[in-house]
CSV table of C-alpha atoms in Angstrom, one decimal:
chain,number,residue,atom,x,y,z
N,1,MET,CA,29.1,-15.2,22.8
N,2,THR,CA,28.7,-12.0,24.8
N,3,PRO,CA,25.3,-10.2,24.9
N,4,PHE,CA,26.7,-7.5,22.7
N,5,LEU,CA,27.9,-9.9,20.0
N,6,SER,CA,24.6,-11.8,20.3
N,7,ILE,CA,22.6,-8.6,19.6
N,8,ALA,CA,24.9,-7.7,16.7
N,9,ALA,CA,24.4,-11.2,15.2
N,10,TYR,CA,20.6,-10.9,15.4
N,11,ALA,CA,20.7,-7.4,14.0
N,12,LEU,CA,22.5,-8.8,11.0
N,13,LEU,CA,19.4,-10.8,10.0
N,14,PRO,CA,17.2,-7.8,9.0
N,15,ALA,CA,20.2,-6.0,7.5
N,16,LEU,CA,21.1,-9.0,5.3
N,17,ALA,CA,17.4,-9.6,4.5
N,18,LEU,CA,17.0,-6.0,3.2
N,19,THR,CA,20.2,-6.1,1.2
N,20,VAL,CA,19.6,-9.6,-0.4
N,21,SER,CA,15.9,-9.0,-1.2
N,22,GLY,CA,16.7,-5.6,-2.7
N,23,VAL,CA,19.6,-6.9,-4.8
N,24,TRP,CA,17.4,-9.8,-6.0
N,25,ALA,CA,14.6,-7.4,-7.0
N,26,SER,CA,17.1,-5.3,-8.9
N,27,PHE,CA,17.8,-8.3,-11.2
N,28,TYR,CA,14.4,-10.1,-11.0
N,29,PRO,CA,11.5,-7.8,-10.2
N,30,LEU,CA,8.5,-9.5,-8.4
N,31,GLY,CA,5.0,-9.4,-9.7
N,32,ARG,CA,2.3,-7.5,-7.8
N,33,LYS,CA,0.7,-10.5,-6.2
N,34,ALA,CA,4.0,-12.0,-5.0
N,35,LYS,CA,4.9,-8.6,-3.4
N,36,SER,CA,1.5,-8.3,-1.8
N,37,ALA,CA,1.8,-11.7,-0.3
N,38,ILE,CA,5.1,-10.8,1.3
N,39,LEU,CA,3.7,-7.6,2.6
N,40,HIS,CA,0.7,-9.3,4.1
N,41,PHE,CA,2.9,-12.0,5.7
N,42,ALA,CA,5.3,-9.4,7.1
N,43,ALA,CA,2.4,-7.4,8.6
N,44,GLY,CA,1.0,-10.5,10.3
N,45,VAL,CA,4.4,-11.4,11.8
N,46,ILE,CA,5.0,-7.9,13.2
N,47,PHE,CA,1.4,-7.7,14.6
N,48,SER,CA,2.0,-11.1,16.3
N,49,VAL,CA,5.2,-9.9,18.0
N,50,VAL,CA,3.4,-6.7,19.1
N,51,ALA,CA,0.4,-8.5,20.5
N,52,VAL,CA,2.2,-11.5,22.1
N,53,GLU,CA,5.4,-10.1,23.4
N,54,ILE,CA,5.4,-6.3,23.6
N,55,LEU,CA,1.9,-5.4,24.6
N,56,PRO,CA,1.7,-7.7,27.6
N,57,GLN,CA,4.9,-6.1,29.0
N,58,VAL,CA,3.5,-2.6,28.6
N,59,VAL,CA,0.3,-3.7,30.4
N,60,GLU,CA,2.4,-5.3,33.2
N,61,TYR,CA,4.1,-2.0,34.0
N,62,HIS,CA,0.6,-0.6,34.7
N,63,ASP,CA,1.6,3.0,34.3
N,64,TRP,CA,-1.1,4.7,32.3
N,65,LEU,CA,0.7,8.1,32.1
N,66,LEU,CA,4.0,6.8,30.7
N,67,THR,CA,2.1,4.5,28.3
N,68,THR,CA,0.1,7.5,27.0
N,69,LEU,CA,3.2,9.6,26.6
N,70,GLY,CA,5.2,6.9,24.8
N,71,PHE,CA,2.3,5.8,22.6
N,72,GLY,CA,1.1,9.3,21.8
N,73,GLY,CA,4.7,10.5,21.1
N,74,ALA,CA,5.2,7.7,18.6
N,75,ILE,CA,2.0,8.3,16.7
N,76,GLY,CA,2.7,12.1,16.6
N,77,MET,CA,6.2,11.5,15.3
N,78,MET,CA,5.0,9.0,12.6
N,79,LEU,CA,2.2,11.3,11.5
N,80,LEU,CA,4.6,14.2,11.3
N,81,ILE,CA,7.0,12.2,9.2
N,82,ARG,CA,4.1,11.2,6.8
N,83,GLN,CA,3.1,14.9,6.6
N,84,VAL,CA,6.6,16.1,5.8
N,85,THR,CA,7.3,13.3,3.3
N,86,GLU,CA,3.8,13.2,1.7
N,87,GLY,CA,5.2,13.3,-1.8
N,88,ALA,CA,7.8,10.7,-1.3
N,89,HIS,CA,6.0,8.0,-3.2
N,90,GLN,CA,4.8,10.1,-6.1
N,91,PRO,CA,5.8,8.6,-9.5
N,92,VAL,CA,8.7,10.1,-11.3
N,93,GLN,CA,7.7,11.6,-14.6
N,94,SER,CA,11.1,11.9,-16.3
N,95,PRO,CA,13.5,9.3,-15.0
N,96,SER,CA,17.2,9.6,-15.7
N,97,THR,CA,20.1,7.2,-15.1
N,98,ASN,CA,21.4,9.5,-12.2
N,99,ALA,CA,18.1,10.0,-10.5
N,100,ILE,CA,17.8,9.4,-6.8
N,101,PRO,CA,14.5,9.9,-5.0
N,102,ILE,CA,15.8,12.0,-2.1
N,103,THR,CA,12.6,12.3,-0.1
N,104,PHE,CA,11.8,8.6,-0.3
N,105,LEU,CA,15.3,7.8,1.0
N,106,VAL,CA,14.9,10.2,3.9
N,107,LEU,CA,11.6,8.5,4.9
N,108,LEU,CA,13.2,5.1,4.4
N,109,GLY,CA,16.2,6.1,6.6
N,110,ILE,CA,14.0,7.3,9.4
N,111,ASP,CA,12.0,4.1,9.2
N,112,VAL,CA,15.1,2.0,9.3
N,113,ILE,CA,16.5,3.9,12.3
N,114,VAL,CA,13.3,3.5,14.2
N,115,ASP,CA,13.3,-0.3,13.4
N,116,GLY,CA,16.8,-0.6,14.6
N,117,LEU,CA,16.1,1.2,17.8
N,118,LEU,CA,13.0,-1.0,18.3
N,119,LEU,CA,15.2,-4.1,18.0
N,120,GLY,CA,17.4,-2.6,20.7
N,121,VAL,CA,14.3,-2.1,22.8
N,122,GLY,CA,13.3,-5.7,22.3
N,123,PHE,CA,16.7,-7.0,23.7
N,124,ALA,CA,16.4,-4.5,26.5
N,125,ALA,CA,13.1,-6.0,27.4
N,126,GLY,CA,14.5,-9.6,27.2
N,127,ALA,CA,16.4,-12.0,25.0
N,128,LYS,CA,13.3,-13.8,23.9
N,129,GLU,CA,11.5,-10.6,22.8
N,130,GLY,CA,14.7,-9.4,21.0
N,131,LYS,CA,15.1,-12.6,19.1
N,132,LEU,CA,11.4,-12.7,18.0
N,133,LEU,CA,11.6,-9.0,17.0
N,134,ALA,CA,14.8,-9.7,15.0
N,135,TYR,CA,13.0,-12.5,13.0
N,136,ALA,CA,9.9,-10.3,12.5
N,137,LEU,CA,11.9,-7.3,11.3
N,138,GLY,CA,13.9,-9.7,9.1
N,139,ILE,CA,10.7,-10.6,7.2
N,140,GLU,CA,9.6,-7.0,7.1
N,141,SER,CA,13.0,-6.0,5.8
N,142,ILE,CA,12.5,-8.4,2.8
N,143,SER,CA,9.4,-6.4,1.8
N,144,LEU,CA,11.3,-3.1,2.5
N,145,GLY,CA,14.2,-4.2,0.2
N,146,LEU,CA,11.8,-5.2,-2.6
N,147,ALA,CA,9.9,-1.9,-2.3
N,148,THR,CA,13.2,0.1,-2.2
N,149,ALA,CA,14.6,-1.6,-5.3
N,150,ALA,CA,11.3,-1.0,-7.2
N,151,THR,CA,11.2,2.7,-6.3
N,152,LEU,CA,14.9,3.2,-7.3
N,153,ARG,CA,14.3,1.4,-10.5
N,154,SER,CA,11.2,3.5,-11.4
N,155,ALA,CA,13.2,6.6,-10.6
N,156,GLY,CA,15.8,5.6,-13.2
N,157,SER,CA,18.6,4.9,-10.7
N,158,THR,CA,21.3,2.5,-12.1
N,159,ARG,CA,21.5,-1.0,-10.8
N,160,GLY,CA,25.0,-0.4,-9.3
N,161,ARG,CA,23.9,2.8,-7.5
N,162,SER,CA,20.7,1.0,-6.2
N,163,ILE,CA,22.7,-1.8,-4.7
N,164,GLY,CA,25.1,0.7,-3.1
N,165,LEU,CA,22.2,2.5,-1.5
N,166,LEU,CA,20.7,-0.7,-0.3
N,167,VAL,CA,23.9,-1.7,1.4
N,168,GLY,CA,24.1,1.8,3.0
N,169,ILE,CA,20.5,1.5,4.3
N,170,ALA,CA,21.3,-1.9,5.8
N,171,LEU,CA,24.3,-0.4,7.6
N,172,VAL,CA,22.2,2.4,9.0
N,173,PHE,CA,19.8,-0.3,10.5
N,174,LEU,CA,22.7,-2.3,11.9
N,175,ILE,CA,24.3,0.8,13.6
N,176,SER,CA,20.9,2.0,15.0
N,177,ALA,CA,20.1,-1.5,16.4
N,178,ILE,CA,23.5,-1.9,18.1
N,179,GLY,CA,23.3,1.7,19.4
N,180,GLY,CA,19.8,1.2,20.7
N,181,ALA,CA,20.7,-2.0,22.5
N,182,THR,CA,23.8,-0.3,24.0
N,183,LEU,CA,22.0,2.8,25.2
N,184,LEU,CA,19.0,1.0,26.5
N,185,HIS,CA,20.7,-2.0,28.1
N,186,ASN,CA,20.6,-0.6,31.7
N,187,LEU,CA,17.4,1.4,31.3
N,188,SER,CA,15.2,1.7,34.4
N,189,PRO,CA,11.7,0.1,34.4
N,190,THR,CA,10.2,3.5,34.0
N,191,GLY,CA,12.3,4.3,31.0
N,192,LEU,CA,11.7,0.9,29.5
N,193,ASP,CA,7.9,1.3,29.9
N,194,LEU,CA,8.1,4.6,28.0
N,195,VAL,CA,10.3,3.2,25.2
N,196,LEU,CA,8.2,0.0,24.8
N,197,SER,CA,5.0,2.1,24.6
N,198,PHE,CA,6.7,4.2,21.9
N,199,GLY,CA,7.8,1.1,20.0
N,200,LEU,CA,4.4,-0.5,20.3
N,201,ALA,CA,2.7,2.4,18.6
N,202,ALA,CA,5.4,2.7,15.9
N,203,LEU,CA,5.1,-0.9,15.0
N,204,LEU,CA,1.3,-0.7,14.9
N,205,PHE,CA,1.6,2.3,12.6
N,206,LEU,CA,4.0,0.4,10.4
N,207,VAL,CA,1.5,-2.5,10.1
N,208,THR,CA,-1.7,-0.6,9.6
N,209,GLU,CA,-0.6,2.5,7.7
N,210,GLU,CA,2.3,1.2,5.5
N,211,LEU,CA,2.5,-2.6,5.0
N,212,LEU,CA,-1.2,-3.4,4.8
N,213,GLN,CA,-2.1,-0.3,2.7
N,214,GLU,CA,0.7,-1.1,0.2
N,215,ALA,CA,-0.3,-4.8,0.2
N,216,HIS,CA,-3.9,-4.4,-0.8
N,217,LEU,CA,-4.7,-4.9,-4.4
N,218,THR,CA,-7.9,-4.0,-6.3
N,219,ASN,CA,-9.0,-7.6,-6.8
N,220,GLU,CA,-7.4,-9.4,-3.9
N,221,PRO,CA,-7.7,-13.2,-3.9
N,222,ALA,CA,-8.5,-14.9,-0.6
N,223,TRP,CA,-5.1,-16.6,-0.4
N,224,LEU,CA,-3.3,-13.2,-0.3
N,225,THR,CA,-5.4,-12.1,2.8
N,226,ALA,CA,-4.7,-15.5,4.4
N,227,THR,CA,-0.9,-14.9,4.4
N,228,PHE,CA,-1.4,-12.2,7.1
N,229,TYR,CA,-2.9,-14.7,9.4
N,230,VAL,CA,-0.3,-17.4,8.5
N,231,GLY,CA,2.4,-14.9,9.6
N,232,PHE,CA,0.6,-14.1,12.8
N,233,LEU,CA,0.0,-17.8,13.7
N,234,LEU,CA,3.6,-18.7,12.8
N,235,PHE,CA,5.1,-16.2,15.3
N,236,LEU,CA,2.4,-16.9,17.9
N,237,LEU,CA,3.5,-20.6,17.9
N,238,LEU,CA,7.2,-19.6,17.7
N,239,GLY,CA,6.7,-17.4,20.9
N,240,MET,CA,5.4,-20.5,22.7
N,241,LEU,CA,8.3,-22.7,21.6
N,242,VAL,CA,11.2,-20.4,22.1
């Protein structure tokens, strides 16, 4: 299998995970605790990949200026997106069968594009990093699919339209991942340092400001918190074995 086909195959994992989980949730909605457990686990997985695979490479480049530019640029972009789309998760008061939460879908599209590009960055950094990131984003995509299906359902979107939107979002991820890997394949060490620093900050933002915040419940049992550390340990060990 050529490197391009290999990257495309691994990019299919998150795309299929998002679609299948979203379609499942359209027919069988999960309870709050089950959804929270998945979000905690996904946060632990992504944090593990960041700490074990991406962060050491950024430190190894030892260029404080590029790291600052990439990291700061990512945080600035994510904060700007949050500011612009602040009302994306507000509940819909009068749902209708044709309702589509446009702002939420814009935010989701940007998030998916960034995730796809990050997967491309991972393969640009190395095959091992790319594979682990594909697995991590696959688990994160499960929670994303569940959240998307729930949001569309609460907005009054029909099941058929929701499934169509989920497939479209998955295709956006697939295209951005393949595009990112193609564009970044021959990137210089300087450019790769900048992009990895950007991806590092974007993933940390995703974990701390989105996944964990959405995962926390009012009365959270200990086993839900433990799923974060199970996810972290699982991919820490996987990184040692791959």
